[in-house]
PDB file of C-alpha atoms in Angstrom:
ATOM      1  CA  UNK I   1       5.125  -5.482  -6.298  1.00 58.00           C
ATOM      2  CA  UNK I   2       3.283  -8.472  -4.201  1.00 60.00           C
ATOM      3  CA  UNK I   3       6.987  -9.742  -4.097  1.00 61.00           C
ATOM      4  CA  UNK I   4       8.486  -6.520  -2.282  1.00 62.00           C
ATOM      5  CA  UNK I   5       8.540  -8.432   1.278  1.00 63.00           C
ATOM      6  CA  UNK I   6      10.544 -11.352  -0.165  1.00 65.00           C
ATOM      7  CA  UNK I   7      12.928  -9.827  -2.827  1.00 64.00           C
ATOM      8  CA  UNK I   8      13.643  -6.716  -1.112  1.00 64.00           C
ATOM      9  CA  UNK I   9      12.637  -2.691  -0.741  1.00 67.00           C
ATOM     10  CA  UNK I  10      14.750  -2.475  -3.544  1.00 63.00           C
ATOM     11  CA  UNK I  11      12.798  -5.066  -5.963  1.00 60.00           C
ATOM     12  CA  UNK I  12       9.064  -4.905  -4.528  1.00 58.00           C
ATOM     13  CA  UNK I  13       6.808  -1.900  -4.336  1.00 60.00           C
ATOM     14  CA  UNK I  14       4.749  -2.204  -1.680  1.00 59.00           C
ATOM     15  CA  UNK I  15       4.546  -5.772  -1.089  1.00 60.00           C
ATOM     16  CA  UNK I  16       5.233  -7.676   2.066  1.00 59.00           C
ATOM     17  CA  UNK I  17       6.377  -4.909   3.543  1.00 58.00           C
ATOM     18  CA  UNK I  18       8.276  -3.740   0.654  1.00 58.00           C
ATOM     19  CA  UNK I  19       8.093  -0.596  -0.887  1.00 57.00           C
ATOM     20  CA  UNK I  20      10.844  -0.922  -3.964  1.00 56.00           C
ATOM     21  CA  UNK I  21      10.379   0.656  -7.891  1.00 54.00           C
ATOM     22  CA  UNK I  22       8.531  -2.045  -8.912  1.00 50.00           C
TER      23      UNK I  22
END
């Protein structure tokens, strides 16, 4: 999600820097 760099690799998918599930 656009929220991955904020929530968490866990929560995002590719967002921020994120790369979660979602």
């Amino acid at each position: 999600g656009l929220l991955g760099g904020l929530l968490g690799p866990l929560l995002g998918g590719g967002g921020g820097g994120g790369g979660g599930l979602l």
